[in-house]
CSV table of C-alpha atoms and ligand atoms in Angstrom, one decimal:
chain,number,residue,atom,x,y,z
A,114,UNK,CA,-6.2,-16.1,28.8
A,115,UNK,CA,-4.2,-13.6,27.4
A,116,UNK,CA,-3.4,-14.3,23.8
A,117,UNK,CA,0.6,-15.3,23.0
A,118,UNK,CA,2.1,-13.3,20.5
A,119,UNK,CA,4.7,-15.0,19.8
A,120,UNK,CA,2.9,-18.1,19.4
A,121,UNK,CA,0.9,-16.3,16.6
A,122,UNK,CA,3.7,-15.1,15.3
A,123,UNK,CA,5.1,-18.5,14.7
A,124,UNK,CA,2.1,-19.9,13.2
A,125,UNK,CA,2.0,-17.2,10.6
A,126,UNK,CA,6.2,-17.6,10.1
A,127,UNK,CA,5.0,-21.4,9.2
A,128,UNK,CA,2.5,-20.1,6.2
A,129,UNK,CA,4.8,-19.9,2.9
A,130,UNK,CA,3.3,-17.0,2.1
A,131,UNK,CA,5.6,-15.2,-0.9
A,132,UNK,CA,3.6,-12.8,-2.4
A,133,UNK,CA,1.2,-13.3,-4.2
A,134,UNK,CA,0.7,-16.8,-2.2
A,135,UNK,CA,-1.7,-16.5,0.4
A,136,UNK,CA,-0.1,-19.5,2.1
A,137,UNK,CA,-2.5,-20.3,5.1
A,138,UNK,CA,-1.8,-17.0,6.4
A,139,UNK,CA,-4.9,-15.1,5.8
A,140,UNK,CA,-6.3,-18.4,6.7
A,141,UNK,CA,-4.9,-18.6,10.3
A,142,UNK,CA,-5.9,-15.0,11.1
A,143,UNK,CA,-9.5,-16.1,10.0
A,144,UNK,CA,-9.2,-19.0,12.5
A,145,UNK,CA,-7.7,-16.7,15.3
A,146,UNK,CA,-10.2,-13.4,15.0
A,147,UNK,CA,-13.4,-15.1,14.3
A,148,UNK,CA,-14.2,-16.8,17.3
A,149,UNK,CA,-13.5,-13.6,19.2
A,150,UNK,CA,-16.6,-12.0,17.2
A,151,UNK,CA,-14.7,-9.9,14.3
A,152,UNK,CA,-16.6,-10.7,11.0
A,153,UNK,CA,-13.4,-11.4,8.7
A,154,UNK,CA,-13.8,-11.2,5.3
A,155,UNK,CA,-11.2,-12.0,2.6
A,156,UNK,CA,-11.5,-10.5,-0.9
A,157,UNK,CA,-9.9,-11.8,-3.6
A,158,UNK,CA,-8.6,-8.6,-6.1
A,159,UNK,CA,-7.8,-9.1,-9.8
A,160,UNK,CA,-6.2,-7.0,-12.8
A,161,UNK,CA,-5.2,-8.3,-15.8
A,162,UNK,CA,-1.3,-9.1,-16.3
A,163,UNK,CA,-0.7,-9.4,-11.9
A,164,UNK,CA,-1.8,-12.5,-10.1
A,165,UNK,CA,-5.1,-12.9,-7.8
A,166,UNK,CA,-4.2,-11.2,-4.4
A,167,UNK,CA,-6.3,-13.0,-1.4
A,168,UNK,CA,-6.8,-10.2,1.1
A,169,UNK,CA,-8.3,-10.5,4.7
A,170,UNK,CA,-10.7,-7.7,6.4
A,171,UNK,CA,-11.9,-7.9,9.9
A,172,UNK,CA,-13.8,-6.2,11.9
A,173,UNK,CA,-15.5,-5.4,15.3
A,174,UNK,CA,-17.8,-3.2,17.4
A,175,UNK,CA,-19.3,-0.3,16.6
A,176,UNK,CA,-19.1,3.5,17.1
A,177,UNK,CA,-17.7,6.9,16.1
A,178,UNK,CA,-14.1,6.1,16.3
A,179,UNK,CA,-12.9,3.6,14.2
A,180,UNK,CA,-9.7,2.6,14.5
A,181,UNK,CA,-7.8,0.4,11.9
A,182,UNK,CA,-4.5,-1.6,12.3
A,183,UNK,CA,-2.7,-1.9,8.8
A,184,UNK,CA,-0.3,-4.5,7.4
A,185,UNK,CA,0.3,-7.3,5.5
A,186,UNK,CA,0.6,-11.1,5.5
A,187,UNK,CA,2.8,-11.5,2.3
A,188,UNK,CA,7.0,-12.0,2.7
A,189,UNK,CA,9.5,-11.8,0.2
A,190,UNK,CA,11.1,-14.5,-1.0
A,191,UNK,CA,14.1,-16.0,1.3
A,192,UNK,CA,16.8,-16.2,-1.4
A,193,UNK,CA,18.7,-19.7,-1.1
A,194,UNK,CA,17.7,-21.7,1.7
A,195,UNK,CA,21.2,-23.4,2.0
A,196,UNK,CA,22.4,-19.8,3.8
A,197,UNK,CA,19.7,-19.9,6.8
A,198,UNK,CA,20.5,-21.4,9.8
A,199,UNK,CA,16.7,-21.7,10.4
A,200,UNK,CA,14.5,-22.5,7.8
A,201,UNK,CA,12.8,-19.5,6.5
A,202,UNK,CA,9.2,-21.5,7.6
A,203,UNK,CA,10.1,-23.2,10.0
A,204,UNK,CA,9.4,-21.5,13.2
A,205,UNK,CA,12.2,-22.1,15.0
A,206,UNK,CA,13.0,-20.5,18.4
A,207,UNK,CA,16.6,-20.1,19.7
A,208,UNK,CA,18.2,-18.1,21.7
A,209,UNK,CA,15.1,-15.5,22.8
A,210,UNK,CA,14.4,-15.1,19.0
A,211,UNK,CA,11.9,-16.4,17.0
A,212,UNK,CA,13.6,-16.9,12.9
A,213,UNK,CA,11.3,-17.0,9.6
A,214,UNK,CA,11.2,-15.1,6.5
A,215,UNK,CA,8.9,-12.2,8.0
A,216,UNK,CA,10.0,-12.3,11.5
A,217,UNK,CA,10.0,-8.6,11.2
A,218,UNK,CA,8.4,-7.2,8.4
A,219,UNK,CA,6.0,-7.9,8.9
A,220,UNK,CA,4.2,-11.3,10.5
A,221,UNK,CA,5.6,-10.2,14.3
A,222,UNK,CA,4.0,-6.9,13.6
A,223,UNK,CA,0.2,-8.5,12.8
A,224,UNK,CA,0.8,-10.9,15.5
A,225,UNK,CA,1.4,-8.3,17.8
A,226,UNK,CA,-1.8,-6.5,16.9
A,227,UNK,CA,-3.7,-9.2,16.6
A,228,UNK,CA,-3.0,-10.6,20.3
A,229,UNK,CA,-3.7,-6.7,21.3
A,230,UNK,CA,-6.8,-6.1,19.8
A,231,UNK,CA,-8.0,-9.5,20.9
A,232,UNK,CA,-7.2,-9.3,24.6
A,233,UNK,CA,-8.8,-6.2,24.8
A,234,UNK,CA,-11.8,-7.3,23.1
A,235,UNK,CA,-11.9,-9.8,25.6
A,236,UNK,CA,-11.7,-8.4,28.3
A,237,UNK,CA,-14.0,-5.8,27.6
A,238,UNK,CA,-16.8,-7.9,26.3
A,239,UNK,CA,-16.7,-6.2,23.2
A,240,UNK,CA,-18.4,-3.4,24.4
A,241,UNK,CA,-15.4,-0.6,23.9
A,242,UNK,CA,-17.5,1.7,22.3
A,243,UNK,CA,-15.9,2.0,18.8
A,244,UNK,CA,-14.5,0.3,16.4
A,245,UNK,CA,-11.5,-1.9,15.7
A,246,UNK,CA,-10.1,-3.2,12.2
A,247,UNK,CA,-7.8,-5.3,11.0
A,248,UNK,CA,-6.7,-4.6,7.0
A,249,UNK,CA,-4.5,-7.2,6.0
A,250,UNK,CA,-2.7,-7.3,2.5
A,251,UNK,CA,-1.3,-10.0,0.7
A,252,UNK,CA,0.3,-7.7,-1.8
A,253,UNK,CA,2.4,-5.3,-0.3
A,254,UNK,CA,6.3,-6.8,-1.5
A,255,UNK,CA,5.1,-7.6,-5.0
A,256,UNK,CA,3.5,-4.8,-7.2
A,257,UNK,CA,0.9,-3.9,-4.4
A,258,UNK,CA,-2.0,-3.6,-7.4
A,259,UNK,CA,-4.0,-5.7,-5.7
A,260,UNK,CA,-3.8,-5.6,-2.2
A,261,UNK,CA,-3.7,-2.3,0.4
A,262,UNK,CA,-5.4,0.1,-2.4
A,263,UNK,CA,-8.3,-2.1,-3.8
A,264,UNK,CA,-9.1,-3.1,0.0
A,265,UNK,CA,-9.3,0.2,0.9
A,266,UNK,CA,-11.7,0.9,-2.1
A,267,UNK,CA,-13.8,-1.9,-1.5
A,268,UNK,CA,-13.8,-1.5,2.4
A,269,UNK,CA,-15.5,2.6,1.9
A,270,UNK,CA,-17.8,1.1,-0.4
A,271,UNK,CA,-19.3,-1.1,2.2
A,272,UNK,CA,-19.8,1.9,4.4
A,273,UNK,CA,-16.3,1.5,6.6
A,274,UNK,CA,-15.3,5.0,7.8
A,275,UNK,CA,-12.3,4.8,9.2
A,276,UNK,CA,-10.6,7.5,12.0
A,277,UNK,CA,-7.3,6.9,12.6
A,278,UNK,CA,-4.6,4.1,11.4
A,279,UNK,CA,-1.8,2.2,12.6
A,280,UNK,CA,0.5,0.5,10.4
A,281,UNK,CA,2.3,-2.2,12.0
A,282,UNK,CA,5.7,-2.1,9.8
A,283,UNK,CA,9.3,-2.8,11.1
A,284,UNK,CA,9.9,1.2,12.3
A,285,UNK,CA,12.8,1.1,14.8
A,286,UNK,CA,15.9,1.4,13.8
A,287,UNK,CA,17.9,-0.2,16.5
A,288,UNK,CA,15.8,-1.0,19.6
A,289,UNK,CA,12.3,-1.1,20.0
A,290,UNK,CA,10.5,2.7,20.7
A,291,UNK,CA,13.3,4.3,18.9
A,292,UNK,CA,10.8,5.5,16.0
A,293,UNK,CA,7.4,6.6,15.0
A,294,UNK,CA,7.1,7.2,11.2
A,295,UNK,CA,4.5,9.9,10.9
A,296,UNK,CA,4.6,10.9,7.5
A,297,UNK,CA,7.0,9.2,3.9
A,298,UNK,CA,8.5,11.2,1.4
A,299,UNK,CA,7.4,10.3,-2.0
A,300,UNK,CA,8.6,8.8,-4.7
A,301,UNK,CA,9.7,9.6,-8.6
A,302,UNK,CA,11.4,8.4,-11.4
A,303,UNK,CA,12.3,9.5,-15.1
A,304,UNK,CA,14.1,9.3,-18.1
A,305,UNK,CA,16.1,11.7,-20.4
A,306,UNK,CA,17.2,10.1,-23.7
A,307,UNK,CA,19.9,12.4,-25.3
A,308,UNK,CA,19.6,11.9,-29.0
A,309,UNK,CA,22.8,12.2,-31.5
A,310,UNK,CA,24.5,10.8,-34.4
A,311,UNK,CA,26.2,7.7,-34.5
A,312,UNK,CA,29.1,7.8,-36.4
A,313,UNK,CA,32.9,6.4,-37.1
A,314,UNK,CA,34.8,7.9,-34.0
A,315,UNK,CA,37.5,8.9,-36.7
A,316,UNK,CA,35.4,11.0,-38.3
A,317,UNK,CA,33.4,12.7,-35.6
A,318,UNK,CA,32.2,15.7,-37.6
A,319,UNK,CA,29.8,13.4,-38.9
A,320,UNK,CA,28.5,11.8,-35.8
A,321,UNK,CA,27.4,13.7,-33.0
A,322,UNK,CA,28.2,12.1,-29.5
A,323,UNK,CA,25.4,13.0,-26.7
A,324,UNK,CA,28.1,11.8,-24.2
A,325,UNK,CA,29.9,15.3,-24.5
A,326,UNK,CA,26.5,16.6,-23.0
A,327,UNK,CA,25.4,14.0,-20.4
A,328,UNK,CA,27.7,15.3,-17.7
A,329,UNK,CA,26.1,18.6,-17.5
A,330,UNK,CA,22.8,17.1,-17.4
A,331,UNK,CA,24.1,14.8,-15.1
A,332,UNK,CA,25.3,17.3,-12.9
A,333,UNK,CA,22.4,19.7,-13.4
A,334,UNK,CA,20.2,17.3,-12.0
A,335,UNK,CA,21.9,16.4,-8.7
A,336,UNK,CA,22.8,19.8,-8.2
A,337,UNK,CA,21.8,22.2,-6.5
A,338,UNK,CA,19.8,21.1,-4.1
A,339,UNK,CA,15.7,21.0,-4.7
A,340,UNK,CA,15.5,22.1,-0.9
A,341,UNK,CA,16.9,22.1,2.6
A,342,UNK,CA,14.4,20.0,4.2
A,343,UNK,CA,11.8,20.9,6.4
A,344,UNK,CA,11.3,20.2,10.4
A,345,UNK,CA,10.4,16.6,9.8
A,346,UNK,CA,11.9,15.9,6.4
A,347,UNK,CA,15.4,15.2,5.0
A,348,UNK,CA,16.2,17.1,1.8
A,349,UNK,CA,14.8,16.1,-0.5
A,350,UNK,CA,17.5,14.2,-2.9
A,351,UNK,CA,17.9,12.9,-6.6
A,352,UNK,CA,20.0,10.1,-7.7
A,353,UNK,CA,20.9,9.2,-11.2
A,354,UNK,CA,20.8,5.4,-11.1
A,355,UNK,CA,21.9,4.5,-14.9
A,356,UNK,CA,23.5,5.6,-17.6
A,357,UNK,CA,23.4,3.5,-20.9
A,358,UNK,CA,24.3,4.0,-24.6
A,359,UNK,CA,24.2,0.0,-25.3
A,360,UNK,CA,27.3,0.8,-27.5
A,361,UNK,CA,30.6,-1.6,-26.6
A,362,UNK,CA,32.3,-0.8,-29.7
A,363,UNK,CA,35.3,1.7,-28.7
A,364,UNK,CA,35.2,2.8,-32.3
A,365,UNK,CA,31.6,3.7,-33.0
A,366,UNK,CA,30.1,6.9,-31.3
A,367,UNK,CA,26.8,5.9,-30.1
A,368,UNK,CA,23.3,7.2,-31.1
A,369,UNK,CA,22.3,8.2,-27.6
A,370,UNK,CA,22.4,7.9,-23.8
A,371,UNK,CA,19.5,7.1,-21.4
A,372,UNK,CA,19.6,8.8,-18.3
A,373,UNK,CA,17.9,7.6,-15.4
A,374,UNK,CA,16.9,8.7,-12.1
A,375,UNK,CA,15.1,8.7,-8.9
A,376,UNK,CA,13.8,11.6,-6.5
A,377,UNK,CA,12.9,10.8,-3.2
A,378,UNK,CA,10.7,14.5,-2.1
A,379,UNK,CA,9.5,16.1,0.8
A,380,UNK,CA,6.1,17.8,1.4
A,381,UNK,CA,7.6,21.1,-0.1
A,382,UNK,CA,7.1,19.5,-4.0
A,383,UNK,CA,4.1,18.3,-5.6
A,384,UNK,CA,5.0,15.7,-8.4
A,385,UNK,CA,3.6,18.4,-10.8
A,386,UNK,CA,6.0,21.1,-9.3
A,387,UNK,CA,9.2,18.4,-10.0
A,388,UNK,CA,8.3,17.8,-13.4
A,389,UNK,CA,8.7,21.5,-14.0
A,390,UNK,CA,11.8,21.5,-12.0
A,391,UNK,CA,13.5,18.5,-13.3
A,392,UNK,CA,12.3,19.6,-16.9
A,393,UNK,CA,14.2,23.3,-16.7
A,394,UNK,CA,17.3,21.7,-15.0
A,395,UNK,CA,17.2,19.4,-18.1
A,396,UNK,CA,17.1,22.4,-20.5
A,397,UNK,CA,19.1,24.3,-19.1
A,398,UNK,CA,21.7,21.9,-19.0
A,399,UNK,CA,21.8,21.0,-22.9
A,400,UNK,CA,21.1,24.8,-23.8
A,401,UNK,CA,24.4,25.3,-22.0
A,402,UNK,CA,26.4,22.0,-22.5
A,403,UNK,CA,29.8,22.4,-24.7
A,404,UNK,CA,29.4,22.0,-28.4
A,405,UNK,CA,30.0,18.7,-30.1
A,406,UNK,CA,32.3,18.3,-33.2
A,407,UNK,CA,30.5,20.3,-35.7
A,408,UNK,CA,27.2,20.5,-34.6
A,409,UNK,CA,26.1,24.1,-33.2
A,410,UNK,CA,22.5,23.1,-32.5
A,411,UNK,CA,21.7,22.3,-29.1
A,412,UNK,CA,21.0,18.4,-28.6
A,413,UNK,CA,17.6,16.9,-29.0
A,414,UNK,CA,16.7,15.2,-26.3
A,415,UNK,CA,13.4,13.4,-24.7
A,416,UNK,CA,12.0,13.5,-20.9
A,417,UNK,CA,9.6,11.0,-19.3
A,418,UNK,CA,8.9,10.3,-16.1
A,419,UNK,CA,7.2,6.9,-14.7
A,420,UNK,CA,3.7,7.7,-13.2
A,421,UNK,CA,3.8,7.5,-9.8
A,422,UNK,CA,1.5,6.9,-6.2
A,423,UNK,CA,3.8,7.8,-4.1
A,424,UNK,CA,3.7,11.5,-2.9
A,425,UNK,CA,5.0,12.8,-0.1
A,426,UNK,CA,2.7,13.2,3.5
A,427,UNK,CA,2.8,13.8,6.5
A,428,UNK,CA,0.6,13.4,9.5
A,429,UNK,CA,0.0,16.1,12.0
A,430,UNK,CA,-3.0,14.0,14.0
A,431,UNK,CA,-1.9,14.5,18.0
A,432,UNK,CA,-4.4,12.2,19.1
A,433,UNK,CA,-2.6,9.3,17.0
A,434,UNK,CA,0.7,10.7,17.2
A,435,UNK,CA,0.8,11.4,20.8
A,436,UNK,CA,-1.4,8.5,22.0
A,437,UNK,CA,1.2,6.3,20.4
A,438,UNK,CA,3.8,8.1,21.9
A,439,UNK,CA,2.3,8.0,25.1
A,440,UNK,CA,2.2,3.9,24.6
A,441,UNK,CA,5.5,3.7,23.3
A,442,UNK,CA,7.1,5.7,26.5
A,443,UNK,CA,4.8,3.4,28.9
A,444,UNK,CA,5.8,0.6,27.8
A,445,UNK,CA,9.7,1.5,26.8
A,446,UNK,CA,10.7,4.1,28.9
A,447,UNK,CA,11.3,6.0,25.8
A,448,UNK,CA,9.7,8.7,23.9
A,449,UNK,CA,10.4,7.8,19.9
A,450,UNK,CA,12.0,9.9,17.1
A,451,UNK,CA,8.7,11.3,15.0
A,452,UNK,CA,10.3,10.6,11.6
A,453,UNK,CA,9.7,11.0,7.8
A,454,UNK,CA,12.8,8.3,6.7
A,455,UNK,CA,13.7,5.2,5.1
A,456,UNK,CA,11.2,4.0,1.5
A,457,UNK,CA,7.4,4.4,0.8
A,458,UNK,CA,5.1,1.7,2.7
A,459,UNK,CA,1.4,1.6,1.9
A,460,UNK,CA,0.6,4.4,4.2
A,461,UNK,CA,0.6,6.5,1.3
A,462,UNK,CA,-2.6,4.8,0.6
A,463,UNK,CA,-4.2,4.9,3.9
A,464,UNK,CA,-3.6,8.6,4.2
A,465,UNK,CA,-6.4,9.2,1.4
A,466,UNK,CA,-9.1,7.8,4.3
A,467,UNK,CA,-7.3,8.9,7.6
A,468,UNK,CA,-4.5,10.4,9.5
A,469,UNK,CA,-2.4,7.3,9.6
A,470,UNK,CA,1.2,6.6,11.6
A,471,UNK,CA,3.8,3.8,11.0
A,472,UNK,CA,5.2,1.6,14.4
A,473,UNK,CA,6.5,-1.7,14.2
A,474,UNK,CA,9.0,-4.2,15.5
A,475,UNK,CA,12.9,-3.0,14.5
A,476,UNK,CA,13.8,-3.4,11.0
A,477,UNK,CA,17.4,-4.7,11.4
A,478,UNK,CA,16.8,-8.1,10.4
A,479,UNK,CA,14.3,-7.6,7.3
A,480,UNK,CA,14.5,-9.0,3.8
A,481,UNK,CA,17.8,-10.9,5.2
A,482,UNK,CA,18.9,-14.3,5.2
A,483,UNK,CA,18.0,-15.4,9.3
A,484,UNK,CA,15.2,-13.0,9.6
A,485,UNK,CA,14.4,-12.9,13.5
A,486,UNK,CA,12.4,-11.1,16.3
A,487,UNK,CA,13.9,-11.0,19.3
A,488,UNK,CA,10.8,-12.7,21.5
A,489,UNK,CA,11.0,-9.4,24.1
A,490,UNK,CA,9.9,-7.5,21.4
A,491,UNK,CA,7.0,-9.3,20.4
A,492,UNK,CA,5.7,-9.1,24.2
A,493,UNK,CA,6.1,-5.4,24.4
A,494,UNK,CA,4.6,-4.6,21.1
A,495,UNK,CA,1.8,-5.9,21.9
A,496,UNK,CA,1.7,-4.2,25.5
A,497,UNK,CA,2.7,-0.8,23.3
A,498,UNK,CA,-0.6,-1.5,20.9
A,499,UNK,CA,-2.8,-2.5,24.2
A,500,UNK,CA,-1.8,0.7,26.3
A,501,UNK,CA,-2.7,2.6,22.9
A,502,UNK,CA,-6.3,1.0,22.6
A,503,UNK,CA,-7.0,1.5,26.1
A,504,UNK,CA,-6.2,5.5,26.0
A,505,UNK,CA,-7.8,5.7,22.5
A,506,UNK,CA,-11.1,4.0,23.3
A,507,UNK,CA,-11.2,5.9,27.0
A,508,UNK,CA,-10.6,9.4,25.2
B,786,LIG,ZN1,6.7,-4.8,5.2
């Protein structure tokens, strides 16, 4: 009997499984890949000041290529229940679609790799000549400390080599085979804190007001460009996200602004290479900023930037990307967009132990009130994850 999908996918919709709750879902999967022969394991990861994460790992089959389907059994909150038309755990079906807080991101996803990687165990007695893993999170929407990272760790130090990854996220934009993701851009944020004197703003000579500089900085770091993009990445783009001097008084100049921002790069920068960017842009900017009342020297000013994990990659692996490809245009009709878009996933994790590509269900419905999976789409990918297995473990 082939294994249902959707059926999975509703009993893992019926786990209440908010991160960093493990909810029965790691639970269910146990129940549903053990019998089949995987040896599921489920580590619990700790650090102080995050919650326990329960994490599930399972495995079969042995061989040279391993290949390892990626994702995560933890959903975001639903937000206030009164607003869904089906319960965010309730399972309900209606109208071809399947509704729960994780329809799409990314429950339907696991289910649909599950039921693929099971059917074809199945049917081939196990005997496939390789390996297949399932690497299951429960901490990827909360501060993914103790999920997809720690697994990895823990999975390499039992001797698991892996050779190529799927991630099952929510990748199409608008219809299912629209998108491959094959690389992320990364991720960086900062701080500039321009430092003046807080006076009386009738007697600015003896305040200084860092407002009169923050638009150049402002400016300098938006513009120009850091790049023009690259074949299979946007530009990469800054955005200042906040400006704050905490002052509400109209008549006291304040002390100093806080600048923030966010750069979302391409493969052309390493975080190193923005720091020295973002740094000269800065001085620059106050070197050449207008003077304020009476003060000739240039402004002090600060410049920190948040550590990050999140640097830009991008896979060039042709027997991932165009075995998926192949799948995706088998089963769809339609060859997808190879794409770099949209926020960082834990891919830029995996990419440290393999090449590694993102395809999922489509993303319209995620994080929103009515979450849902239109039932279709659940059938074919798993039929877009079966025709992969069967090239990859034939080739
Ligand atoms: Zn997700």
């Amino acid at each position: 009997m082939p294994h249902d999908p959707v059926a999975i996918a509703r009993d893992l919709l019926m786990c209440p499984s908010v991160t960093p709750a493990e909810g029965g879902a790691l639970a269910f999967l146990e129940g549903l890949l053990e019998p089949a022969g995987f040896v599921v394991e489920r580590p619990v990861f700790s650090e102080a000041g995050t919650p326990d994460v329960e994490n599930l790992f399972a495995g079969i089959g042995a061989g040279n290529r391993h290949l390892v389907f990626a994702g995560h059994a933890d959903v975001v909150p639903p937000g206030r229940l009164d607003l869904w038309t089906h319960g965010p755990f309730a399972g309900d079906i209606a109208d071809g679609r399947l509704y729960g807080r994780g329809a799409v991101d990314m429950k339907g996803g696991v289910a649909a790799f599950a039921a693929a990687a099971l059917d074809f165990v199945e049917e081939t007695g196990g005997d496939f000549g390789g390996r297949i893993s399932l690497l299951i999170t429960g901490d990827e929407e909360g501060p993914s400390i103790n999920g997809t990272v720690k697994l990895l760790d823990w999975a390499a130090q039992r001797g698991e080599r892996f050779s190529h990854a799927i991630v099952g996220e929510p990748t199409n934009p608008a219809a299912l085979g629209d998108m491959v993701k094959v690389g992320r851009r990364g991720s960086l944020s900062g701080f500039i804190k321009l430092r003046g004197v807080q006076g009386h703003v009738a007697y600015p000579h003896l305040a200084d007001n860092p407002l009169r500089v923050a638009p150049a900085v402002i400016a300098a770091l938006m513009d120009p460009p850091f790049d023009a993009g690259t074949e299979r990445f946007q530009p990469s783009n800054l955005e200042v996200t906040s400006v704050e001097t905490g002052n509400r008084a109209t008549n006291v100049v304040p002390a100093e602004v806080e600048i923030a921002f966010n750069i979302r790069f391409n493969d052309l920068w390493t975080v190193e290479a923005l720091h020295q960017e973002i740094a000269a842009r800065v001085g620059r900017a106050v070197q050449s900023a207008p003077l304020r009342t009476g003060r000739p020297a240039p402004l002090a000013y600060e410049l920190a930037f948040e550590p990050t994990n999140a640097v830009a990659f991008l896979t060039h692996d042709a027997t991932l990307i165009d075995g998926l490809s192949d799948a995706v245009e088998a089963v769809t009709g339609r060859r997808p967009e190879l794409s770099t878009t949209g926020g960082t996933s834990d891919a830029r994790f995996i990419k440290n132990y393999c090449p590694v590509v993102e395809f999922g269900l489509v993303g319209e419905t995620m994080h929103k009130i009515d979450e849902n999976v239109v039932l279709d789409d659940l059938h074919r990918l798993k039929a877009i994850y079966r025709a992969f297995l069967d090239r990859y473990f034939a080739g």
